[in-house]
Tab-separated table of C-alpha atoms in Angstrom:
chain	number	residue	atom	x	y	z
A	1	MET	CA	18.179	-2.736	-24.427
A	2	GLN	CA	16.606	0.312	-22.821
A	3	HIS	CA	16.361	-0.062	-19.031
A	4	LYS	CA	13.623	1.654	-17.061
A	5	TRP	CA	13.187	1.118	-13.333
A	6	TYR	CA	9.579	1.892	-12.561
A	7	ASN	CA	9.069	1.372	-8.851
A	8	ALA	CA	9.840	-0.601	-5.730
A	9	THR	CA	6.865	-0.042	-3.488
A	10	GLU	CA	6.408	-1.641	-0.095
A	11	ILE	CA	2.846	-2.872	0.205
A	12	GLU	CA	1.045	-5.054	2.715
A	13	VAL	CA	-0.400	-8.076	0.953
A	14	GLY	CA	-0.880	-10.373	3.937
A	15	LEU	CA	-2.675	-9.887	7.214
A	16	ASN	CA	0.409	-10.436	9.326
A	17	SER	CA	3.316	-9.651	7.060
A	18	LYS	CA	4.665	-6.885	4.900
A	19	GLN	CA	5.794	-7.761	1.412
A	20	ILE	CA	7.568	-5.723	-1.207
A	21	PHE	CA	6.375	-5.742	-4.813
A	22	TYR	CA	9.318	-5.023	-7.115
A	23	ILE	CA	8.652	-4.243	-10.763
A	24	GLU	CA	11.282	-3.598	-13.408
A	25	THR	CA	10.419	-3.054	-17.058
A	26	ILE	CA	12.655	-2.784	-20.091
A	27	GLU	CA	11.728	-2.061	-23.677
A	28	VAL	CA	13.033	-4.587	-26.187
A	29	SER	CA	13.071	-4.836	-29.953
A	30	ARG	CA	12.012	-7.638	-32.305
A	31	LEU	CA	10.621	-10.326	-30.090
A	32	SER	CA	8.372	-13.227	-31.038
A	33	ALA	CA	5.743	-13.881	-28.372
A	34	LEU	CA	5.706	-17.594	-29.214
A	35	ALA	CA	9.507	-17.768	-29.041
A	36	PHE	CA	9.452	-16.068	-25.622
A	37	PHE	CA	6.800	-18.551	-24.451
A	38	ALA	CA	8.900	-21.462	-25.739
A	39	ALA	CA	12.040	-20.082	-24.044
A	40	GLY	CA	10.379	-20.800	-20.705
A	41	GLU	CA	9.855	-24.503	-21.480
A	42	LYS	CA	12.663	-25.816	-19.279
A	43	LYS	CA	12.205	-23.763	-16.124
A	44	TYR	CA	8.594	-22.590	-16.255
A	45	LYS	CA	6.669	-25.439	-17.905
A	46	GLY	CA	3.308	-25.666	-16.162
A	47	LYS	CA	3.441	-21.998	-15.116
A	48	ARG	CA	2.967	-20.075	-18.380
A	49	ASN	CA	0.235	-18.176	-20.144
A	50	TYR	CA	-0.397	-16.696	-23.587
A	51	TRP	CA	-2.973	-14.158	-24.794
A	52	GLN	CA	-3.563	-12.152	-27.937
A	53	ASN	CA	-6.612	-10.017	-28.619
A	54	ARG	CA	-8.678	-10.364	-31.776
A	55	GLU	CA	-7.372	-7.091	-33.241
A	56	LYS	CA	-3.739	-8.211	-32.699
A	57	THR	CA	-2.923	-4.917	-30.944
A	58	PHE	CA	-2.157	-6.540	-27.575
A	59	THR	CA	-0.159	-9.693	-26.829
A	60	LEU	CA	0.694	-10.982	-23.360
A	61	VAL	CA	3.034	-13.813	-22.371
A	62	GLY	CA	3.718	-14.837	-18.784
A	63	LEU	CA	6.508	-17.112	-17.558
A	64	GLY	CA	6.525	-18.245	-13.946
A	65	HIS	CA	4.380	-17.180	-11.023
A	66	ALA	CA	5.360	-14.147	-8.969
A	67	TYR	CA	1.980	-14.324	-7.280
A	68	THR	CA	-1.090	-16.566	-7.469
A	69	ILE	CA	-4.687	-15.768	-6.593
A	70	GLU	CA	-6.986	-18.778	-6.523
A	71	ASN	CA	-10.058	-19.871	-4.623
A	72	ASN	CA	-12.957	-22.314	-4.543
A	73	ALA	CA	-15.441	-19.801	-3.177
A	74	SER	CA	-18.327	-20.543	-5.579
A	75	ASP	CA	-20.537	-17.456	-6.011
A	76	ALA	CA	-18.098	-15.252	-4.037
A	77	ARG	CA	-15.122	-16.122	-6.234
A	78	PHE	CA	-15.300	-13.031	-8.472
A	79	ASP	CA	-15.467	-10.644	-5.505
A	80	LEU	CA	-12.611	-12.389	-3.682
A	81	VAL	CA	-10.279	-12.239	-6.697
A	82	GLU	CA	-11.107	-8.544	-7.118
A	83	GLN	CA	-10.519	-7.757	-3.425
A	84	HIS	CA	-7.226	-9.661	-3.404
A	85	TRP	CA	-5.983	-7.937	-6.549
A	86	LYS	CA	-6.963	-4.470	-5.316
A	87	LYS	CA	-5.139	-5.063	-2.051
A	88	LEU	CA	-2.043	-6.314	-3.832
A	89	THR	CA	-1.879	-3.327	-6.172
A	90	SER	CA	-3.382	-0.559	-4.026
A	91	GLN	CA	-0.092	1.236	-3.413
A	92	ILE	CA	1.597	0.686	-6.750
A	93	VAL	CA	2.371	3.969	-8.481
A	94	GLN	CA	3.218	3.498	-12.166
A	95	GLU	CA	5.020	6.193	-14.086
A	96	ASP	CA	3.787	4.601	-17.309
A	97	ARG	CA	0.253	3.232	-17.090
A	98	HIS	CA	0.865	0.949	-20.086
A	99	LEU	CA	3.463	-1.087	-18.162
A	100	GLN	CA	1.589	-2.281	-15.110
A	101	PRO	CA	1.684	-5.745	-13.612
A	102	ILE	CA	-1.055	-7.838	-15.181
A	103	LEU	CA	-3.212	-10.512	-13.584
A	104	PHE	CA	-4.097	-13.309	-16.018
A	105	GLY	CA	-6.387	-16.290	-15.556
A	106	GLY	CA	-9.935	-17.565	-15.600
A	107	PHE	CA	-12.996	-18.785	-13.750
A	108	THR	CA	-14.439	-22.263	-14.299
A	109	PHE	CA	-17.830	-22.483	-15.959
A	110	ASP	CA	-19.766	-23.951	-13.055
A	111	PRO	CA	-18.318	-24.211	-9.518
A	112	GLN	CA	-21.104	-26.655	-8.603
A	113	ASN	CA	-19.930	-29.220	-11.163
A	114	GLU	CA	-18.048	-31.959	-9.320
A	115	VAL	CA	-17.595	-34.476	-12.153
A	116	SER	CA	-14.037	-35.764	-11.856
A	117	ALA	CA	-12.162	-35.760	-15.133
A	118	GLU	CA	-9.325	-33.783	-16.710
A	119	TRP	CA	-10.349	-30.800	-14.521
A	120	THR	CA	-9.909	-32.590	-11.192
A	121	ASN	CA	-7.943	-30.360	-8.768
A	122	PHE	CA	-8.353	-27.267	-10.958
A	123	PRO	CA	-9.504	-24.337	-8.775
A	124	GLN	CA	-12.743	-22.472	-9.476
A	125	SER	CA	-10.721	-19.262	-9.856
A	126	TYR	CA	-7.116	-19.300	-11.031
A	127	PHE	CA	-5.093	-16.140	-11.689
A	128	THR	CA	-1.379	-15.369	-11.690
A	129	VAL	CA	1.056	-12.482	-11.928
A	130	ALA	CA	3.957	-13.666	-14.080
A	131	THR	CA	7.573	-13.538	-12.913
A	132	HIS	CA	8.566	-12.541	-16.459
A	133	GLN	CA	5.836	-10.674	-18.321
A	134	LEU	CA	6.054	-9.826	-22.025
A	135	VAL	CA	3.648	-7.213	-23.367
A	136	ILE	CA	3.540	-6.321	-27.066
A	137	ARG	CA	1.258	-3.347	-27.573
A	138	ASN	CA	0.996	-1.457	-30.853
A	139	ASP	CA	4.327	-2.841	-32.111
A	140	LYS	CA	6.271	-1.958	-28.943
A	141	ALA	CA	7.561	-4.783	-26.761
A	142	TYR	CA	8.228	-4.641	-23.013
A	143	VAL	CA	9.509	-7.284	-20.635
A	144	THR	CA	8.722	-6.848	-16.937
A	145	ILE	CA	10.105	-8.664	-13.909
A	146	ASN	CA	7.533	-8.959	-11.118
A	147	TYR	CA	8.944	-10.019	-7.773
A	148	ILE	CA	7.044	-10.131	-4.488
A	149	THR	CA	8.974	-10.932	-1.331
A	150	ASP	CA	9.099	-10.457	2.424
A	151	GLU	CA	12.905	-10.649	2.422
A	152	THR	CA	14.598	-7.558	3.804
A	153	ASN	CA	17.527	-7.932	1.403
A	154	SER	CA	16.590	-9.378	-1.972
A	155	ALA	CA	19.171	-7.681	-4.178
A	156	ASN	CA	20.918	-10.957	-5.093
A	157	THR	CA	17.666	-12.708	-5.953
A	158	PHE	CA	16.511	-9.826	-8.124
A	159	GLU	CA	19.866	-9.691	-9.895
A	160	ALA	CA	19.472	-13.406	-10.684
A	161	LEU	CA	16.040	-12.667	-12.151
A	162	ARG	CA	17.570	-9.942	-14.324
A	163	LYS	CA	20.132	-12.410	-15.650
A	164	GLU	CA	17.392	-14.959	-16.302
A	165	ARG	CA	15.273	-12.330	-18.078
A	166	ASP	CA	18.155	-11.399	-20.364
A	167	GLU	CA	18.739	-15.069	-21.208
A	168	LEU	CA	15.040	-15.552	-22.046
A	169	ILE	CA	15.029	-12.479	-24.286
A	170	HIS	CA	18.245	-13.608	-25.983
A	171	ALA	CA	16.842	-17.079	-26.626
A	172	ALA	CA	13.640	-15.625	-28.088
A	173	GLN	CA	15.509	-13.159	-30.312
A	174	VAL	CA	18.487	-15.172	-31.500
A	175	LYS	CA	17.408	-18.780	-31.757
A	176	GLU	CA	15.665	-19.715	-34.962
A	177	VAL	CA	11.894	-19.711	-34.514
A	178	LYS	CA	11.022	-23.368	-34.338
A	179	THR	CA	8.503	-24.907	-36.703
A	180	TYR	CA	6.519	-27.713	-35.154
A	181	ALA	CA	5.108	-30.757	-36.874
A	182	LYS	CA	1.486	-31.631	-36.253
A	183	PRO	CA	1.130	-34.335	-33.591
A	184	THR	CA	0.152	-37.848	-34.666
A	185	MET	CA	-3.307	-38.850	-33.464
A	186	THR	CA	-3.665	-42.571	-32.848
A	187	SER	CA	-7.340	-42.669	-31.866
A	188	TYR	CA	-10.325	-40.629	-30.822
A	189	MET	CA	-13.550	-41.291	-29.004
A	190	GLU	CA	-16.767	-39.381	-28.406
A	191	PRO	CA	-17.489	-39.770	-24.679
A	192	PHE	CA	-21.180	-39.944	-23.818
A	193	LYS	CA	-22.261	-39.547	-27.449
A	194	GLU	CA	-25.522	-41.425	-26.924
A	195	GLU	CA	-26.126	-39.593	-23.662
A	196	TYR	CA	-25.589	-36.303	-25.511
A	197	LEU	CA	-28.083	-37.198	-28.263
A	198	ASN	CA	-30.611	-38.368	-25.668
A	199	SER	CA	-30.124	-35.188	-23.679
A	200	ILE	CA	-31.241	-33.103	-26.664
A	201	HIS	CA	-34.552	-34.987	-26.735
A	202	LYS	CA	-34.999	-34.574	-22.977
A	203	VAL	CA	-34.092	-30.881	-22.959
A	204	THR	CA	-36.393	-30.024	-25.897
A	205	SER	CA	-39.234	-31.744	-23.993
A	206	LEU	CA	-38.476	-29.645	-20.911
A	207	ILE	CA	-38.473	-26.478	-23.024
A	208	LYS	CA	-41.817	-27.437	-24.619
A	209	ASP	CA	-43.137	-27.838	-21.067
A	210	ASN	CA	-41.940	-24.269	-20.318
A	211	GLU	CA	-39.200	-25.406	-17.899
A	212	ALA	CA	-36.807	-23.091	-19.794
A	213	GLN	CA	-36.662	-21.140	-23.039
A	214	LYS	CA	-33.158	-22.145	-24.118
A	215	VAL	CA	-30.444	-24.442	-22.715
A	216	VAL	CA	-26.902	-24.850	-24.028
A	217	ILE	CA	-25.758	-28.479	-24.022
A	218	ALA	CA	-22.101	-29.305	-24.685
A	219	ARG	CA	-20.078	-32.425	-25.306
A	220	SER	CA	-16.430	-33.408	-25.562
A	221	LEU	CA	-14.123	-35.270	-27.918
A	222	ALA	CA	-11.190	-37.241	-26.483
A	223	LEU	CA	-8.049	-37.695	-28.584
A	224	GLN	CA	-5.062	-39.943	-27.989
A	225	PHE	CA	-1.651	-39.141	-29.504
A	226	LYS	CA	1.476	-41.114	-30.224
A	227	GLU	CA	3.612	-38.865	-28.028
A	228	ALA	CA	3.201	-36.131	-25.449
A	229	ILE	CA	2.458	-32.722	-27.005
A	230	THR	CA	4.193	-29.592	-25.731
A	231	SER	CA	2.437	-26.276	-25.153
A	232	PRO	CA	4.596	-24.347	-27.681
A	233	GLN	CA	3.934	-27.045	-30.286
A	234	ILE	CA	0.158	-26.754	-30.125
A	235	LEU	CA	0.003	-22.987	-29.565
A	236	SER	CA	2.130	-22.372	-32.662
A	237	HIS	CA	-0.478	-24.120	-34.827
A	238	VAL	CA	-3.445	-22.394	-33.181
A	239	VAL	CA	-1.832	-18.952	-33.528
A	240	HIS	CA	-1.069	-19.444	-37.220
A	241	GLU	CA	-4.381	-21.077	-38.149
A	242	GLN	CA	-6.854	-18.868	-36.268
A	243	PRO	CA	-5.572	-15.287	-36.618
A	244	GLU	CA	-9.030	-13.684	-36.526
A	245	SER	CA	-9.825	-14.908	-32.994
A	246	TYR	CA	-8.817	-14.298	-29.392
A	247	LEU	CA	-5.888	-16.660	-28.810
A	248	PHE	CA	-5.141	-17.985	-25.351
A	249	GLY	CA	-3.179	-20.613	-23.470
A	250	LEU	CA	-3.121	-21.229	-19.727
A	251	GLU	CA	-0.970	-23.861	-18.045
A	252	HIS	CA	-1.798	-25.435	-14.705
A	253	GLY	CA	0.694	-28.177	-13.918
A	254	ASP	CA	0.365	-30.874	-16.591
A	255	LEU	CA	-2.737	-29.286	-18.128
A	256	LEU	CA	-2.734	-26.696	-20.908
A	257	PHE	CA	-6.071	-25.059	-21.687
A	258	TYR	CA	-5.939	-23.268	-25.010
A	259	GLY	CA	-8.172	-22.012	-27.754
A	260	ALA	CA	-9.174	-19.475	-30.395
A	261	SER	CA	-12.404	-17.782	-29.405
A	262	PRO	CA	-14.402	-15.390	-31.606
A	263	GLU	CA	-16.290	-14.050	-28.601
A	264	ARG	CA	-15.442	-11.172	-26.282
A	265	LEU	CA	-17.192	-11.326	-22.926
A	266	VAL	CA	-16.140	-7.855	-21.789
A	267	LYS	CA	-13.404	-5.305	-22.310
A	268	VAL	CA	-12.757	-2.226	-20.161
A	269	GLU	CA	-10.478	0.540	-21.382
A	270	ASN	CA	-10.233	3.989	-19.799
A	271	GLY	CA	-13.683	3.792	-18.258
A	272	ARG	CA	-15.498	2.426	-21.317
A	273	ALA	CA	-16.910	-1.090	-21.412
A	274	TYR	CA	-17.435	-3.251	-24.490
A	275	SER	CA	-19.077	-6.636	-25.005
A	276	SER	CA	-20.000	-8.843	-27.958
A	277	CYS	CA	-23.208	-10.768	-28.440
A	278	VAL	CA	-22.226	-13.856	-30.437
A	279	ALA	CA	-24.928	-16.494	-30.856
A	280	GLY	CA	-26.382	-18.304	-33.842
A	281	SER	CA	-24.032	-19.980	-36.282
A	282	ILE	CA	-23.706	-21.672	-39.648
A	283	LYS	CA	-20.795	-23.211	-41.566
A	284	ARG	CA	-18.680	-21.368	-44.160
A	285	GLY	CA	-19.347	-21.983	-47.843
A	286	SER	CA	-16.897	-23.603	-50.252
A	287	THR	CA	-17.191	-20.579	-52.602
A	288	ALA	CA	-17.801	-16.861	-52.009
A	289	GLU	CA	-21.298	-17.215	-53.466
A	290	ALA	CA	-22.136	-20.215	-51.290
A	291	ASP	CA	-20.704	-18.420	-48.259
A	292	GLU	CA	-22.862	-15.367	-48.959
A	293	ALA	CA	-25.961	-17.527	-49.328
A	294	LEU	CA	-25.287	-19.332	-46.060
A	295	GLY	CA	-24.716	-16.009	-44.295
A	296	GLN	CA	-28.019	-14.608	-45.613
A	297	ASN	CA	-29.791	-17.775	-44.485
A	298	LEU	CA	-28.361	-17.248	-41.002
A	299	LEU	CA	-29.448	-13.596	-40.931
A	300	ASN	CA	-33.001	-14.697	-41.734
A	301	ASP	CA	-33.226	-17.886	-39.669
A	302	MET	CA	-35.800	-17.478	-36.893
A	303	LYS	CA	-34.260	-20.120	-34.593
A	304	ASN	CA	-30.825	-18.491	-34.708
A	305	LEU	CA	-32.259	-14.963	-34.502
A	306	GLY	CA	-34.217	-16.038	-31.432
A	307	GLU	CA	-31.078	-17.445	-29.783
A	308	HIS	CA	-29.211	-14.266	-30.622
A	309	HIS	CA	-31.967	-12.047	-29.216
A	310	TYR	CA	-31.718	-13.736	-25.800
A	311	VAL	CA	-28.015	-12.857	-25.637
A	312	VAL	CA	-28.460	-9.255	-26.789
A	313	GLU	CA	-31.283	-8.733	-24.299
A	314	MET	CA	-29.310	-10.090	-21.331
A	315	ILE	CA	-26.025	-8.304	-22.103
A	316	THR	CA	-27.835	-5.015	-22.775
A	317	GLU	CA	-29.691	-5.324	-19.466
A	318	THR	CA	-26.420	-5.982	-17.604
A	319	PHE	CA	-24.768	-2.975	-19.258
A	320	GLU	CA	-27.717	-0.724	-18.438
A	321	LYS	CA	-27.310	-1.623	-14.748
A	322	ASN	CA	-23.555	-0.950	-14.757
A	323	CYS	CA	-23.040	1.711	-17.439
A	324	SER	CA	-24.407	4.921	-18.884
A	325	GLU	CA	-24.807	5.844	-22.562
A	326	VAL	CA	-25.284	2.217	-23.599
A	327	LYS	CA	-25.157	1.719	-27.380
A	328	VAL	CA	-26.663	-1.327	-29.135
A	329	PRO	CA	-27.155	-1.657	-32.931
A	330	HIS	CA	-30.681	-2.416	-34.167
A	331	GLY	CA	-29.783	-5.797	-35.620
A	332	PRO	CA	-26.939	-8.336	-35.897
A	333	LYS	CA	-24.315	-8.580	-38.590
A	334	LEU	CA	-22.129	-11.523	-39.609
A	335	LEU	CA	-18.872	-12.425	-37.885
A	336	LYS	CA	-16.932	-14.710	-40.217
A	337	ILE	CA	-13.998	-16.810	-39.030
A	338	ARG	CA	-12.225	-19.689	-40.720
A	339	ASP	CA	-14.642	-22.538	-40.070
A	340	ILE	CA	-17.877	-20.867	-39.058
A	341	GLN	CA	-19.916	-17.649	-39.254
A	342	HIS	CA	-21.933	-16.179	-36.394
A	343	LEU	CA	-24.573	-13.565	-35.743
A	344	TYR	CA	-22.799	-10.697	-33.973
A	345	THR	CA	-23.971	-7.558	-32.146
A	346	PRO	CA	-21.529	-5.277	-30.263
A	347	VAL	CA	-22.608	-3.487	-27.047
A	348	GLU	CA	-20.763	-0.629	-25.325
A	349	GLY	CA	-21.192	1.928	-22.553
A	350	ILE	CA	-19.450	4.170	-20.026
A	351	LEU	CA	-18.771	2.413	-16.702
A	352	ASN	CA	-20.575	3.700	-13.625
A	353	GLU	CA	-18.355	4.764	-10.735
A	354	GLN	CA	-18.729	1.528	-8.737
A	355	ALA	CA	-18.676	-0.835	-11.717
A	356	THR	CA	-15.525	-2.834	-12.548
A	357	ILE	CA	-14.450	-5.366	-15.137
A	358	LEU	CA	-14.715	-8.272	-12.687
A	359	GLN	CA	-18.182	-7.149	-11.586
A	360	LEU	CA	-19.241	-7.195	-15.246
A	361	VAL	CA	-17.680	-10.657	-15.661
A	362	LYS	CA	-19.595	-11.811	-12.585
A	363	HIS	CA	-22.948	-10.523	-13.882
A	364	LEU	CA	-22.458	-11.544	-17.511
A	365	HIS	CA	-21.318	-15.151	-16.935
A	366	PRO	CA	-22.776	-17.310	-18.254
A	367	THR	CA	-24.500	-15.444	-21.057
A	368	PRO	CA	-27.482	-17.140	-22.732
A	369	ALA	CA	-25.044	-18.147	-25.504
A	370	LEU	CA	-23.265	-20.496	-23.065
A	371	GLY	CA	-25.839	-21.237	-20.359
A	372	GLY	CA	-29.417	-20.543	-21.320
A	373	VAL	CA	-32.618	-18.693	-20.417
A	374	PRO	CA	-33.614	-18.289	-17.633
A	375	ARG	CA	-30.073	-18.606	-16.333
A	376	GLU	CA	-30.599	-20.508	-13.063
A	377	GLN	CA	-33.105	-22.935	-14.517
A	378	ALA	CA	-30.850	-23.560	-17.520
A	379	MET	CA	-27.891	-24.256	-15.216
A	380	LYS	CA	-29.947	-26.826	-13.272
A	381	ILE	CA	-30.845	-28.579	-16.515
A	382	ILE	CA	-27.200	-28.527	-17.686
A	383	ARG	CA	-26.121	-30.143	-14.394
A	384	ALA	CA	-28.795	-32.808	-14.786
A	385	TYR	CA	-28.236	-33.709	-18.445
A	386	GLU	CA	-24.657	-32.787	-19.379
A	387	PRO	CA	-22.476	-35.683	-18.170
A	388	MET	CA	-19.109	-33.876	-18.324
A	389	ASN	CA	-17.193	-31.157	-16.520
A	390	ARG	CA	-16.689	-28.081	-18.708
A	391	GLY	CA	-13.851	-26.749	-16.552
A	392	LEU	CA	-12.721	-23.530	-18.239
A	393	TYR	CA	-14.610	-24.304	-21.456
A	394	ALA	CA	-17.255	-21.612	-22.174
A	395	ALA	CA	-16.019	-19.679	-19.125
A	396	PRO	CA	-14.335	-16.262	-18.756
A	397	ILE	CA	-10.590	-16.157	-19.472
A	398	GLY	CA	-8.493	-13.005	-19.702
A	399	TRP	CA	-6.572	-10.293	-17.887
A	400	LEU	CA	-6.771	-7.062	-15.919
A	401	ASP	CA	-4.285	-4.461	-14.715
A	402	ALA	CA	-4.023	-2.337	-11.561
A	403	ASP	CA	-6.165	0.435	-13.082
A	404	GLY	CA	-9.024	-1.952	-13.814
A	405	ASN	CA	-8.459	-2.073	-17.565
A	406	GLY	CA	-8.569	-5.522	-19.109
A	407	GLU	CA	-10.365	-7.959	-21.350
A	408	PHE	CA	-12.051	-11.344	-20.994
A	409	ALA	CA	-13.037	-13.696	-23.790
A	410	VAL	CA	-15.523	-16.541	-23.612
A	411	ALA	CA	-13.371	-19.664	-23.804
A	412	ILE	CA	-15.075	-21.498	-26.661
A	413	ARG	CA	-13.311	-23.215	-29.629
A	414	SER	CA	-11.029	-24.596	-26.967
A	415	ALA	CA	-9.376	-27.744	-25.680
A	416	ALA	CA	-7.490	-29.141	-22.707
A	417	LEU	CA	-4.176	-30.865	-23.364
A	418	VAL	CA	-2.791	-33.296	-20.794
A	419	GLN	CA	0.504	-34.799	-22.009
A	420	ASP	CA	-0.482	-37.233	-24.822
A	421	LYS	CA	-4.241	-36.676	-24.553
A	422	ALA	CA	-6.495	-33.829	-25.639
A	423	TYR	CA	-10.096	-33.042	-24.769
A	424	LEU	CA	-12.032	-30.826	-27.173
A	425	TYR	CA	-15.290	-29.088	-26.273
A	426	ALA	CA	-18.264	-27.801	-28.250
A	427	GLY	CA	-21.920	-27.097	-27.627
A	428	GLY	CA	-25.026	-25.452	-28.978
A	429	GLY	CA	-28.188	-23.726	-27.897
A	430	ILE	CA	-31.189	-26.023	-27.562
A	431	VAL	CA	-34.672	-24.586	-28.108
A	432	ALA	CA	-38.089	-26.181	-28.527
A	433	ASP	CA	-37.621	-27.186	-32.185
A	434	SER	CA	-33.988	-28.361	-31.926
A	435	GLU	CA	-33.125	-31.697	-33.540
A	436	ALA	CA	-30.516	-33.986	-31.998
A	437	GLN	CA	-28.745	-34.912	-35.250
A	438	SER	CA	-28.566	-31.293	-36.403
A	439	GLU	CA	-27.128	-30.195	-33.046
A	440	TYR	CA	-24.609	-33.048	-33.178
A	441	GLU	CA	-23.457	-31.951	-36.641
A	442	GLU	CA	-23.100	-28.359	-35.440
A	443	THR	CA	-20.673	-29.515	-32.745
A	444	LEU	CA	-18.582	-31.237	-35.428
A	445	VAL	CA	-18.133	-27.862	-37.162
A	446	LYS	CA	-17.164	-26.244	-33.858
A	447	PHE	CA	-14.588	-28.968	-33.111
A	448	ARG	CA	-12.712	-28.286	-36.351
A	449	PRO	CA	-10.408	-25.403	-35.328
A	450	MET	CA	-8.841	-27.271	-32.396
A	451	LEU	CA	-8.946	-30.604	-34.210
A	452	ARG	CA	-7.067	-29.164	-37.189
A	453	ALA	CA	-4.384	-27.683	-34.927
A	454	LEU	CA	-3.927	-31.144	-33.435
A	455	GLY	CA	-3.565	-32.757	-36.847
A	456	GLY	CA	-6.733	-34.811	-36.547
A	457	GLN	CA	-9.794	-35.440	-38.666
A	458	LEU	CA	-13.271	-36.657	-37.889
A	459	HIS	CA	-14.957	-39.262	-40.046
A	460	GLU	CA	-18.198	-37.362	-40.516
């Protein structure tokens, strides 16, 4: 293994104490990200994360927590995370900008939602710097130790972390990559199904009365399994079954939130910002010809085109306030993934001097694809008629580095796993002519990716 010591910089991260942020990175060969994640099962269960971008050019695995940034600050939560991160990293000088410490986490969909369920005790903002960070970028793999301490002499502790790192790498490289059986589902239920169907009728009436133009209403599916499911077990199936999506997993104690999202919220790389407008959907066809016909129907469907236009309009407006040279195609194209196809329009621009990735996340969330139009009125209607807590579902999840580069996906096609139970989430945009049964059936299509990974089937 090729050792590279990058820096040991003393920085002040508390008001009354000085802490030292130690970072050591080594380059390694042939390393499975899933195997590295699984190697942390014994010591770091409940404190791990997994991320892979849609292009498969960047993979991130975190084991353990060197540092945690979390808050329940409602509307101020984005700014507070950004301020905390900037203070923590303000004096770090990296020789190689590709090997910086990375902050990974997410913001809950709605900090005003207080429904107690699987998300009870989950903070509104939850981000961590991993103790052991694996980055695979363009076929090169690096493992970084991040260690933050106020100890004056931490040589022994850091040496122990080096030994632990080498053991984790060895386990990931040498042990046979485990194949996991699908879990055995014993039952499932559709919580609040009747309330969901009734809510569609109520929301369409509100929209006809001009209370809003569009409102996204979601529902959940609760699954019970024969035995507790481990994070590596379920992630292995999601990774192999949904390769064309953003793949993510975030542990918080006994809860694993994971998914395979087709939708980028925002990416920032070297001063350029990118977003994706993804709204309007239809199922895949059983043959290429049927698939093509369905796709053409979607491209010409006024309801879906209307939904999509709201998203393009809002994201473009946000980019024009934060970027220059904003580029938006004239019309959508199709984004096809395994179970579903979407209308898709990319947006990009050059960041203004004061704009940052977290400021874009703050202004973009929730897009009309996940909240509605107008935003505040749609959120009030969601709180009134959606009887569940979305938690991280449909919310921003992703990463950023000390230079402000990073990427956030919209956490759809996702589920929360709590030991032997799983909670799947799906929703759809409601407009004036929406029909309850049709919206219900659309959620069944959107449940499929996570349901398949869990070995379950719905009796449609």
